[in-house]
Short mmCIF file of C-alpha atoms and ligand atoms in Angstrom, two decimals:
data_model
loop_
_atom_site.label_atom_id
_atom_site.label_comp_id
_atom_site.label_asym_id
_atom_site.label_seq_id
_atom_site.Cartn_x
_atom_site.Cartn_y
_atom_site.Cartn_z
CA UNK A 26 60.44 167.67 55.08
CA UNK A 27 60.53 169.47 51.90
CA UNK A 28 56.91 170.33 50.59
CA UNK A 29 57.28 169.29 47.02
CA UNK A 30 54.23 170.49 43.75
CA UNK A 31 51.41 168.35 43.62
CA UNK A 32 52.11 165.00 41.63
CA UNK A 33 51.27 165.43 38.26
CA UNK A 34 51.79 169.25 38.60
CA UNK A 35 54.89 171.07 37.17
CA UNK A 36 56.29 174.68 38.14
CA UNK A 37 57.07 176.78 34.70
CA UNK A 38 60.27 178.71 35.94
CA UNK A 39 61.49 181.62 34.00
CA UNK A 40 63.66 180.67 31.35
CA UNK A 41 60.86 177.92 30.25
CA UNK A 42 58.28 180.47 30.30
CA UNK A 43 59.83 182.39 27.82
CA UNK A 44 59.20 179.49 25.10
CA UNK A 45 55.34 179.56 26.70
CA UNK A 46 55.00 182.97 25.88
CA UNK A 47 56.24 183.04 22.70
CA UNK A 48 54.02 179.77 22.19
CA UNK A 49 50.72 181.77 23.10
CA UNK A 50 51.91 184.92 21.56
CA UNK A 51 52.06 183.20 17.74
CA UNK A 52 48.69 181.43 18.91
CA UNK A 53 46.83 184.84 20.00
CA UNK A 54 48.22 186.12 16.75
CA UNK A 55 47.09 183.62 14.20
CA UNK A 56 43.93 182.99 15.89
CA UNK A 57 43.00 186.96 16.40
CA UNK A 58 43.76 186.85 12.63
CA UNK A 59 41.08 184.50 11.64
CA UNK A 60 38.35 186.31 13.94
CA UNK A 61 38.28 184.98 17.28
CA UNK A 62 38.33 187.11 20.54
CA UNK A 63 39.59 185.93 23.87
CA UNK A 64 37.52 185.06 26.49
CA UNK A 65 38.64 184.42 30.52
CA UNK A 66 35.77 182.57 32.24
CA UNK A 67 36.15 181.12 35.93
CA UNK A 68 38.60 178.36 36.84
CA UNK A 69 35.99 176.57 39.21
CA UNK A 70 32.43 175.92 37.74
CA UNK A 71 29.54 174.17 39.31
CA UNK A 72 30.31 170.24 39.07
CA UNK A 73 27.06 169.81 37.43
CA UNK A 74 27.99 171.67 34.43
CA UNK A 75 30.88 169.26 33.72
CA UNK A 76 28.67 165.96 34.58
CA UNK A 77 25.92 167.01 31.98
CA UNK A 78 27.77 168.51 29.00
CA UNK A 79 31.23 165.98 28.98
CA UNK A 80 28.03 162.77 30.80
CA UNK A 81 28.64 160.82 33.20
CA UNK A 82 30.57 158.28 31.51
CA UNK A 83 33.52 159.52 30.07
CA UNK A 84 36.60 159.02 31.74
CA UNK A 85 37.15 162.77 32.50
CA UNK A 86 33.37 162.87 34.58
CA UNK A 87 34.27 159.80 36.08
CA UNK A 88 37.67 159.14 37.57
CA UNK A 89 39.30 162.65 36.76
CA UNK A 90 37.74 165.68 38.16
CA UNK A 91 39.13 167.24 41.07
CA UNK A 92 35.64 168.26 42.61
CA UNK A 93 34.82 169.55 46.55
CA UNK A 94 32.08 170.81 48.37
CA UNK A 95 32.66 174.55 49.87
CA UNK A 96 29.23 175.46 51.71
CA UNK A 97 26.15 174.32 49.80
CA UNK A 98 28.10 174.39 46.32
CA UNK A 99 29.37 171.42 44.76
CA UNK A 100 32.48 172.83 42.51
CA UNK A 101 34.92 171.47 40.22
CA UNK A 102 38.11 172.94 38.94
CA UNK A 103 38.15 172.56 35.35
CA UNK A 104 38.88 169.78 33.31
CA UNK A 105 38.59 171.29 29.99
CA UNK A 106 37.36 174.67 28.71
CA UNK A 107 34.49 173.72 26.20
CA UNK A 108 31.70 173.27 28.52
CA UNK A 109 32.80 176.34 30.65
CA UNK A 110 32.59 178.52 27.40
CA UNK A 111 29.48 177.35 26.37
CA UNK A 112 27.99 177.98 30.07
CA UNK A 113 29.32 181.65 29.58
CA UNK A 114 27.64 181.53 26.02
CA UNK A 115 24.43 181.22 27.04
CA UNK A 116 24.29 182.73 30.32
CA UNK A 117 25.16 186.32 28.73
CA UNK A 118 22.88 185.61 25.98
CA UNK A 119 25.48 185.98 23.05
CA UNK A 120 23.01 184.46 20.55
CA UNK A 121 20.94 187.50 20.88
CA UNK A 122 23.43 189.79 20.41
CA UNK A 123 25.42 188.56 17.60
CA UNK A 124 24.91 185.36 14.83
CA UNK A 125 27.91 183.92 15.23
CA UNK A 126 30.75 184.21 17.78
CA UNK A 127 34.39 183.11 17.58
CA UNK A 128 36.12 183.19 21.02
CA UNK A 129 39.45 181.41 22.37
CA UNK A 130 41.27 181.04 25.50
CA UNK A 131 44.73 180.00 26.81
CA UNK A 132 45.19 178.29 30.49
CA UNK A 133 45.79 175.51 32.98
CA UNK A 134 42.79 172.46 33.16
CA UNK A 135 43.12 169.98 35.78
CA UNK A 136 42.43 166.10 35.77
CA UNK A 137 43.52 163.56 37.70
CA UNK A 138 44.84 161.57 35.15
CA UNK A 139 47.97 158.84 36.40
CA UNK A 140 50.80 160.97 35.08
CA UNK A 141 52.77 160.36 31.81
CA UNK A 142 55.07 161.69 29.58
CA UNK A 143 52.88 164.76 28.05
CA UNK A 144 49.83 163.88 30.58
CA UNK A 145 49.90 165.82 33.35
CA UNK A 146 47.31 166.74 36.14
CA UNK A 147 47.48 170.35 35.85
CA UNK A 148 48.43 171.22 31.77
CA UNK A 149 47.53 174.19 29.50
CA UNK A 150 45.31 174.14 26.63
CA UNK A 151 44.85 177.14 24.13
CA UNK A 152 41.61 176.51 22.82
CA UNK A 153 38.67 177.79 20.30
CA UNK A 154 35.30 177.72 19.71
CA UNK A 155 32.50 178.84 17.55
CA UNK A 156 28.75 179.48 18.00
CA UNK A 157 26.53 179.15 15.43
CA UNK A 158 27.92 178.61 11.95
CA UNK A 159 27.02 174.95 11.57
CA UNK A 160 28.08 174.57 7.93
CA UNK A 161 31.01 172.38 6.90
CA UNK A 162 33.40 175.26 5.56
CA UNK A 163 33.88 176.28 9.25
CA UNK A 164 34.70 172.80 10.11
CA UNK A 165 37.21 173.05 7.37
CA UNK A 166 38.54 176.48 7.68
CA UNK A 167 39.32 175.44 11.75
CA UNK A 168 41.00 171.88 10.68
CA UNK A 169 43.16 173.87 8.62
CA UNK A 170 43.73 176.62 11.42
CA UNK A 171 45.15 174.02 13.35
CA UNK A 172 47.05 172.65 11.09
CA UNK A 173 48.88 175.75 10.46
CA UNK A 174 49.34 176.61 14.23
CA UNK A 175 51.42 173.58 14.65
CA UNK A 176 53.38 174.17 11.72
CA UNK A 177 53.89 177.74 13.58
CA UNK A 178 55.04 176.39 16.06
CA UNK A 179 57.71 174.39 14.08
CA UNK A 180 56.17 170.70 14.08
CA UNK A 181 56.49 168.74 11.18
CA UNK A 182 55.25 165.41 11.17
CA UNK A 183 51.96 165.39 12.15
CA UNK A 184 48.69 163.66 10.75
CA UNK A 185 45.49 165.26 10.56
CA UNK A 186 42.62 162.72 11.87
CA UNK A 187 38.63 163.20 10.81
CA UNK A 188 35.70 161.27 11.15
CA UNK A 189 31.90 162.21 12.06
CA UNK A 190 29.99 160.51 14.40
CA UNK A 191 26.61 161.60 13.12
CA UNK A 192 24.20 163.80 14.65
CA UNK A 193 22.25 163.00 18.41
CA UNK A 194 19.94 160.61 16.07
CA UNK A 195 22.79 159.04 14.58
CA UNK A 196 24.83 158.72 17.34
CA UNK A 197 22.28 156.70 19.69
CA UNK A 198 21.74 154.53 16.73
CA UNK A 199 25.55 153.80 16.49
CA UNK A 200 25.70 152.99 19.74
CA UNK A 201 22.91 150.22 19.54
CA UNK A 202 24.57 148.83 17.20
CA UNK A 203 27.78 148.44 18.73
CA UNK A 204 26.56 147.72 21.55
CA UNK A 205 24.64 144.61 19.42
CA UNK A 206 28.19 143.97 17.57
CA UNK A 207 30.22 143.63 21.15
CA UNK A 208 27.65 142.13 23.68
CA UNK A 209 27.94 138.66 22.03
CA UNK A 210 31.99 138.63 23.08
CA UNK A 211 31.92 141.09 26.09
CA UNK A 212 33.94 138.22 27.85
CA UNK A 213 37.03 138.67 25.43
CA UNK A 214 37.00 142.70 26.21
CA UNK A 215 39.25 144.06 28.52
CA UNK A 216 37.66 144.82 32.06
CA UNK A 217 36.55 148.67 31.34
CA UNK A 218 35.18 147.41 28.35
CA UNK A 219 33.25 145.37 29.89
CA UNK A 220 32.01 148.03 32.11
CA UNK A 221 31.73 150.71 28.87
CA UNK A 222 29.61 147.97 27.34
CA UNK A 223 26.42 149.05 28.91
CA UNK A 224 27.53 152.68 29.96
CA UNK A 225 29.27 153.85 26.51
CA UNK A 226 30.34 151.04 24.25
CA UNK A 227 31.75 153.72 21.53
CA UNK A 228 34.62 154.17 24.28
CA UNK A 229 35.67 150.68 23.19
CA UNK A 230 36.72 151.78 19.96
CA UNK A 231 39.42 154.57 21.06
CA UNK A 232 40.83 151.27 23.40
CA UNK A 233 44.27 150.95 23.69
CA UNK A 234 43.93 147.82 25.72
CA UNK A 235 45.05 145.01 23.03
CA UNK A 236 42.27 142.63 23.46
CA UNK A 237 39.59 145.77 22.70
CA UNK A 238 41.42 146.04 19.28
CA UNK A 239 41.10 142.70 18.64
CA UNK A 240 37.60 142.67 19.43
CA UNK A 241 37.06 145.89 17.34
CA UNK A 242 38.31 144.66 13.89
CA UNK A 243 34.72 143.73 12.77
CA UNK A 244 32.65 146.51 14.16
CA UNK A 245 30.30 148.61 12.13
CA UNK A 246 32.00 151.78 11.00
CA UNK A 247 30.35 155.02 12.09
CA UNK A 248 30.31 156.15 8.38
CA UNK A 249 28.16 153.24 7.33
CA UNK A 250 25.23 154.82 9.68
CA UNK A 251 25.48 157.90 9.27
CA UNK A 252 22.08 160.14 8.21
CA UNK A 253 21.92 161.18 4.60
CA UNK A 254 22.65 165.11 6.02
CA UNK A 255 25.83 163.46 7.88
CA UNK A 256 27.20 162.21 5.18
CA UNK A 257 26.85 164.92 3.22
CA UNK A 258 28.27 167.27 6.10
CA UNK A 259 31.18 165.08 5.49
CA UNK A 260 31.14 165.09 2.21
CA UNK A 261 31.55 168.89 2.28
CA UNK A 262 34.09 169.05 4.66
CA UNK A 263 36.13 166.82 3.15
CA UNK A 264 35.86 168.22 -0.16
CA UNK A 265 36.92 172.06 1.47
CA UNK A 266 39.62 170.32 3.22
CA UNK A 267 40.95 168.74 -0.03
CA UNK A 268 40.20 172.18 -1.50
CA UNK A 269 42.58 173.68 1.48
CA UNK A 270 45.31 171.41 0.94
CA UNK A 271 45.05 170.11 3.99
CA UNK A 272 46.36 166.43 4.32
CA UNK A 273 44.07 164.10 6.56
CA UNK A 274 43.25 160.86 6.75
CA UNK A 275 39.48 159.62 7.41
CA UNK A 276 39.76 157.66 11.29
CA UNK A 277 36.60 155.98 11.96
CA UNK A 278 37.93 154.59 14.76
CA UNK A 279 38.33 158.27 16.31
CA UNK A 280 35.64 158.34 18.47
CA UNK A 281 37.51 161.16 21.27
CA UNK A 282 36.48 160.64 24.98
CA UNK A 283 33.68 163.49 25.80
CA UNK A 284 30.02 162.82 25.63
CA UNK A 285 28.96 165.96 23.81
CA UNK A 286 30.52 165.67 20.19
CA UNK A 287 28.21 165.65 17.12
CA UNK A 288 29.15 165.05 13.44
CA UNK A 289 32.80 166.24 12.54
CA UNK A 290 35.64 165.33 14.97
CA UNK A 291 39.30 165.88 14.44
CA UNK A 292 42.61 164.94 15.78
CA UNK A 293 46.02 166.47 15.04
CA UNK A 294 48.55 163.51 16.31
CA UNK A 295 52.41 163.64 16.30
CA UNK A 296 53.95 160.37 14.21
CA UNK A 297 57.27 160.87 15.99
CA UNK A 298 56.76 158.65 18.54
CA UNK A 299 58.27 160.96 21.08
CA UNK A 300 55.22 161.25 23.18
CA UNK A 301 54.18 157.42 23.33
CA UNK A 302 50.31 156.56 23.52
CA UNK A 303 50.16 160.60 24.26
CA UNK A 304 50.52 161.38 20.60
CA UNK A 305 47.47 163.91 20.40
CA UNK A 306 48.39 167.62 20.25
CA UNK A 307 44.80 168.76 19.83
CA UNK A 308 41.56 167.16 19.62
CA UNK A 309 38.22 168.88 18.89
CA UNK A 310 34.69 168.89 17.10
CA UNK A 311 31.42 169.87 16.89
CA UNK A 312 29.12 169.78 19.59
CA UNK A 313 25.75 171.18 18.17
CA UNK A 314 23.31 170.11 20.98
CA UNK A 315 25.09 171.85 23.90
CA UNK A 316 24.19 175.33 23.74
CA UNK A 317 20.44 174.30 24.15
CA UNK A 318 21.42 171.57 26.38
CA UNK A 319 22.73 174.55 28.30
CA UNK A 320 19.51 176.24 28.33
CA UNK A 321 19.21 178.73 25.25
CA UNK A 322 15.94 179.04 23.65
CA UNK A 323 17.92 179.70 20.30
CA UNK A 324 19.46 176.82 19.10
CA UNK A 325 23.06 177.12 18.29
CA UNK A 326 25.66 174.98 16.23
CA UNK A 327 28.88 174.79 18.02
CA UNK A 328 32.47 174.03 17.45
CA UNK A 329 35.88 173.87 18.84
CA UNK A 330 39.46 172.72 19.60
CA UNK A 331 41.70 172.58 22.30
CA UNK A 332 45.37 171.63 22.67
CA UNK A 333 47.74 170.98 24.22
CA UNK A 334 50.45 173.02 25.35
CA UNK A 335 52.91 171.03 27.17
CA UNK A 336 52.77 168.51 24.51
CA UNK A 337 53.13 170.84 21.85
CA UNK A 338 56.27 172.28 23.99
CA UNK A 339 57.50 168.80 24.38
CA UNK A 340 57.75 168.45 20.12
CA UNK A 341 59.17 171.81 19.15
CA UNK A 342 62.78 173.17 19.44
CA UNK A 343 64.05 175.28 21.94
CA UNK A 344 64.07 178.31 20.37
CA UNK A 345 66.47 181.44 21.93
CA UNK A 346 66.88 181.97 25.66
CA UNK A 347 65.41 184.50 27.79
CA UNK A 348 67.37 187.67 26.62
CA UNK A 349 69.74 189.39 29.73
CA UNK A 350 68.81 192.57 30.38
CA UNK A 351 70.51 195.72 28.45
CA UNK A 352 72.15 196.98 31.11
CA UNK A 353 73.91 195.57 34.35
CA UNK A 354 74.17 198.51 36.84
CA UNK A 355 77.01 197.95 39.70
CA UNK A 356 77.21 200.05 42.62
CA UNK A 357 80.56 198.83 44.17
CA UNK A 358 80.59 200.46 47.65
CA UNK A 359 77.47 201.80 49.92
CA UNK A 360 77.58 205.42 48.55
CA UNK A 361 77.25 204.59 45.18
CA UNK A 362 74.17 202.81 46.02
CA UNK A 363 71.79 205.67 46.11
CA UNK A 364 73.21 207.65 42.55
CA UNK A 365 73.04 203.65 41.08
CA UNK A 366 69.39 203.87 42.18
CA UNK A 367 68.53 206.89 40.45
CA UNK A 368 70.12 206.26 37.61
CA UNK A 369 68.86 202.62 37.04
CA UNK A 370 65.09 203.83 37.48
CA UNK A 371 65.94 206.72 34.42
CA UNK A 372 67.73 204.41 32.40
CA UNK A 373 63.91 202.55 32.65
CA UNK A 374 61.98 205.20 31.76
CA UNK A 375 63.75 205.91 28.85
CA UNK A 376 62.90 201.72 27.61
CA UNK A 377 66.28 200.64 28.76
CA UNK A 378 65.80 197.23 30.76
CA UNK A 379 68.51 197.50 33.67
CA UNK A 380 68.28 195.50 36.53
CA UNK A 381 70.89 196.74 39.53
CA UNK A 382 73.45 194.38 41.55
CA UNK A 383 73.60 195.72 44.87
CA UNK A 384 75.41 192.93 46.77
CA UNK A 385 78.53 195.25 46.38
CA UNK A 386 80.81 192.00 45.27
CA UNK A 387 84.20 192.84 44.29
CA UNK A 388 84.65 194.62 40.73
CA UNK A 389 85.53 191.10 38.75
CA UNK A 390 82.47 189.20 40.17
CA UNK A 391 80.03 191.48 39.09
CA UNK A 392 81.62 191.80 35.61
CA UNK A 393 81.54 187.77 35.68
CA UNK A 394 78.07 187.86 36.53
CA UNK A 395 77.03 190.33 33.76
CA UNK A 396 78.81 188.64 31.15
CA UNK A 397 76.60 185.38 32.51
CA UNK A 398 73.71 187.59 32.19
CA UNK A 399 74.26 188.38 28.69
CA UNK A 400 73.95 192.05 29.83
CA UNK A 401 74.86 194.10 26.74
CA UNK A 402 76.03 197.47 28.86
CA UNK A 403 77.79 197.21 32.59
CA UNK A 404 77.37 200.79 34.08
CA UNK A 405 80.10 201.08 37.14
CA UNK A 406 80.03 203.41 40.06
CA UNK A 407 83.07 202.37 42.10
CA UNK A 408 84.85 205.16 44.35
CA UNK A 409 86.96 206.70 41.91
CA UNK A 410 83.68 207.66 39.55
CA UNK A 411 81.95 208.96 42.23
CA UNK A 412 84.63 211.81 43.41
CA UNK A 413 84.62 212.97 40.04
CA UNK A 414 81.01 212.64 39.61
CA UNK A 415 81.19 210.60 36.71
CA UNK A 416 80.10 206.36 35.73
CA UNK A 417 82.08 203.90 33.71
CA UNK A 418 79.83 202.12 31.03
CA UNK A 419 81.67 199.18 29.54
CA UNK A 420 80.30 197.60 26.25
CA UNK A 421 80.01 193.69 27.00
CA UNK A 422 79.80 192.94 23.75
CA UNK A 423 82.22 195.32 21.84
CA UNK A 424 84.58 194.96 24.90
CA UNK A 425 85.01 199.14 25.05
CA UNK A 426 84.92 201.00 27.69
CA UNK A 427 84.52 204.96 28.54
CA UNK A 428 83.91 207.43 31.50
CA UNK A 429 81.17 209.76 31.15
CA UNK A 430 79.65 212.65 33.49
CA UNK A 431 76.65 210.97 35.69
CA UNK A 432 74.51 213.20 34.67
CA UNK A 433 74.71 212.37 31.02
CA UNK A 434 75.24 209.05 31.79
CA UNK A 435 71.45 208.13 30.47
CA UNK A 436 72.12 209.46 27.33
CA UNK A 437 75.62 207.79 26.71
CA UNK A 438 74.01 204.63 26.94
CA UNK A 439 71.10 205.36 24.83
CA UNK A 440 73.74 205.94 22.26
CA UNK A 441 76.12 202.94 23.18
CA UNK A 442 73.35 200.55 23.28
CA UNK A 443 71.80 201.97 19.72
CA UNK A 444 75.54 201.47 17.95
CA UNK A 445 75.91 198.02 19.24
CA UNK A 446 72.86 196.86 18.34
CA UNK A 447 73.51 198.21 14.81
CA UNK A 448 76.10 196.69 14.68
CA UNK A 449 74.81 193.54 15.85
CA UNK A 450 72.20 193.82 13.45
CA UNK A 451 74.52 194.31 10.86
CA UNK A 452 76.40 191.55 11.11
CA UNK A 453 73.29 189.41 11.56
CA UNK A 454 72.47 190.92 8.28
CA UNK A 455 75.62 189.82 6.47
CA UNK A 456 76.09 186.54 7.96
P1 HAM B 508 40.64 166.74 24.87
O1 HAM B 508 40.95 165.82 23.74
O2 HAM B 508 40.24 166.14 26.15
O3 HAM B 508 39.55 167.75 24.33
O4 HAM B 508 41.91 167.64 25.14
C1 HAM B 508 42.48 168.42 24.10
C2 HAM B 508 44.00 168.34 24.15
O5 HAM B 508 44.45 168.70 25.46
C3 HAM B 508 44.56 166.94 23.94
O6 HAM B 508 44.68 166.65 22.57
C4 HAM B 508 45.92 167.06 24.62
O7 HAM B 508 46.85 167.66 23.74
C5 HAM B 508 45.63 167.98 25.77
N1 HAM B 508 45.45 167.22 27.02
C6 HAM B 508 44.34 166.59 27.45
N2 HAM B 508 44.56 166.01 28.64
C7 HAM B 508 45.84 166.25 28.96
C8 HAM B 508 46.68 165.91 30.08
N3 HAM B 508 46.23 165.23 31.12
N4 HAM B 508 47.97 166.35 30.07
C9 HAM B 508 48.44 167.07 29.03
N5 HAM B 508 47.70 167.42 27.96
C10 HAM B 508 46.42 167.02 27.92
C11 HAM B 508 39.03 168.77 25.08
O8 HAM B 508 39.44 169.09 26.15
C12 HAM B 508 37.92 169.50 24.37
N6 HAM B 508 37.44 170.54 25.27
C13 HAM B 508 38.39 170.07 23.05
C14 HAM B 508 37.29 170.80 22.35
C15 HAM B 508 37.13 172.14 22.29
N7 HAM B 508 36.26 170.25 21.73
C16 HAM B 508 35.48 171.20 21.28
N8 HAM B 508 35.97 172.36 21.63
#
């Protein structure tokens, strides 16, 4: 039997991860821009870090993490990169070494959600977070960074989603209160409500299940509860964002499904439809109490985004394909093989990519195959060029051919190569 990925798990071949890179590259450059420096921390973390800083009850800590015990070491592979960060944060003592500190990061997180269009168990998120700039303008300034990553990226229609959720005070005080709002008609909630009732009733409010939505027409709104220093966070952000230009609309129904969130969170959903009940492309906030949940004497503010990459993949347009090398070298019989060699690893150094055929097919099958290639140059060493010492480089594109001496052969396709791409670029230019 075939061994097949992992459910849930896709491979990115070669021609798809062109689009990735170019994805990350425009990331790494708008994001570099606005301060932050890439971090790489570990794949696998101690389980306990994820059970503490996303708690117990969310659905990630509870049903989703792909966690095993290797010696005396209970690990988890990732589910998200927040907590992970933070954990590096602290445990390298950043806070002493510099007041605030912008990082990001790019790569695969793993939960085992049931598999979707644009949810996957193993999907990319290129992320960022801040430590310790707690005022609203950073809030702002990264809501609007987001915004213009996906409009990098080419998306479109997309709505910007903010709400606060108050500060740890705040918070516990909200959740009393829903908790004293939904208790009364627990037996009209759907069954996990029921359950997220007395575990984490503001889960009920980011329900899909119909009868939850019902139920949650009438509940208090975070905003009405919120601390007079809340509110005014708010009130600032949403002043810088309106400032910013930055279209949003106030959700308090967006509660997002990890434990650690203070004050500001945001959304960036897709109104396409395309991706069904999977319409988030990022999600983020602040999460001020982690860093000295985490251990640091200092206190830190903290706060970040992450999204994701398939789904932003799945919503933009192809873009071009993987380019074909510059030059197709074809050795067509066994002594040729050796000269093709030498010559393909010069052509290299000089910045020429060149990738050799050495199945030794017949003359028209490797000229088919470097036309399929999109190779711009075909370099041929057949019997007649090597008795006379000499190569055939046919242009591809120009559809010219001519002989030259092997041992200038390097530079004749320097020079080939550098007219037909001025003349490509020419004609680019006066199309
Ligand atoms: P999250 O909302 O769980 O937040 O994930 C962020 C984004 O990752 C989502 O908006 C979505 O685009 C993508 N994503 C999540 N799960 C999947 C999945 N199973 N398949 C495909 N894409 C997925 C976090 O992870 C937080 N760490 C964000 C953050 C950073 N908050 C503060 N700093």
């Amino acid at each position: 039997m075939v061994v097949r990925a992992v459910r849930g798990m896709k491979d990115i071949l070669p021609d798809e991860a062109v689009r990735w890179q170019r994805l990350e590259r425009t990331f790494r450059t708008l994001v570099e821009r606005a301060g932050y420096g890439e971090v790489r921390t570990p794949h696998i973390e101690s389980t306990e870090l994820f059970v503490r800083e996303i708690g117990e009850d969310t659905d990630v800590v509870g049903k989703e993490m792909y966690s095993f015990q290797r010696h005396d070491d209970a690990l988890t592979v990732r589910p998200e990169g927040t907590a992970g960060a933070a954990r590096a944060y602290v445990q390298n003592n950043l806070a002493a070494l510099e007041p605030v500190s912008r990082w990001y990061y790019i790569g695969p997180m793993f939960r085992a959600e049931r598999p979707a269009k644009g949810r996957y168990r193993q999907f990319h998120q290129a992320g960022c977070e801040v430590y310790g700039d707690e005022g609203p303008a950073c809030d702002a300034e990264m809501i609007d960074l987001c915004a213009e990553l996906v409009q990098a990226f080419g998306v479109r229609d997309f709505v910007v989603h903010v709400n606060s959720i108050g500060s740890a005070g705040t918070r516990a005080r909200y959740r009393d209160e829903l908790a004293k709002y939904f208790t009364p008609m627990s037996a009209a909630l759907s069954e996990d409500s029921q359950r997220r009732l007395a575990t984490n009733p503001l889960r009920i409010l980011d329900s899909k299940d119909p009868r939850d939505r019902e139920a949650s027409q009438g509940a208090p709104r975070v905003t009405d509860v919120l601390s007079d220093d809340d509110a005014a966070h708010l009130a600032a952000l949403r002043r810088y964002l309106d400032e910013l230009g930055v279209p949003y609309v106030l959700d308090p129904r967006l509660v997002r499904g990890l434990d650690y969130y203070t004050r500001t969170l945001f959304e960036l959903k897709i109104t396409t439809g395309e991706l069904g009940a999977q319409d988030a492309l990022l999600g983020g906030g602040r999460y001020d109490e982690m860093i000295s949940h985490l251990g640091s004497k200092r206190p830190v503010p903290a706060l970040g985004f992450a999204m994701g990459l398939e789904r932003v993949l799945a919503v933009t347009p192809a873009g071009e394909a993987r380019p074909g090398p510059e030059c197709y070298l074809a050795p067509m019989l066994e002594r040729a093989t050796g000269p093709a060699l030498v010559l393909g690893k010069a052509l290299r150094q000089r910045g020429i990519s060149c990738e050799l055929d050495g199945r030794g097919q017949s003359l028209k099958a490797m000229l088919r195959r470097a036309s399929a290639m999109k190779a711009r140059l075909a370099v041929l060493l057949g019997e007649e060029e090597l008795e006379r010492g000499e190569v055939t480089l046919k242009d591809l594109e120009r559809h010219e051919q001519t002989r030259a001496p092997l041992a200038t052969a390097v530079e004749v396709a320097l020079a080939m190569l550098a007219s037909s791409g001025a003349a490509a670029a020419g004609s680019a230019g006066s199309a």
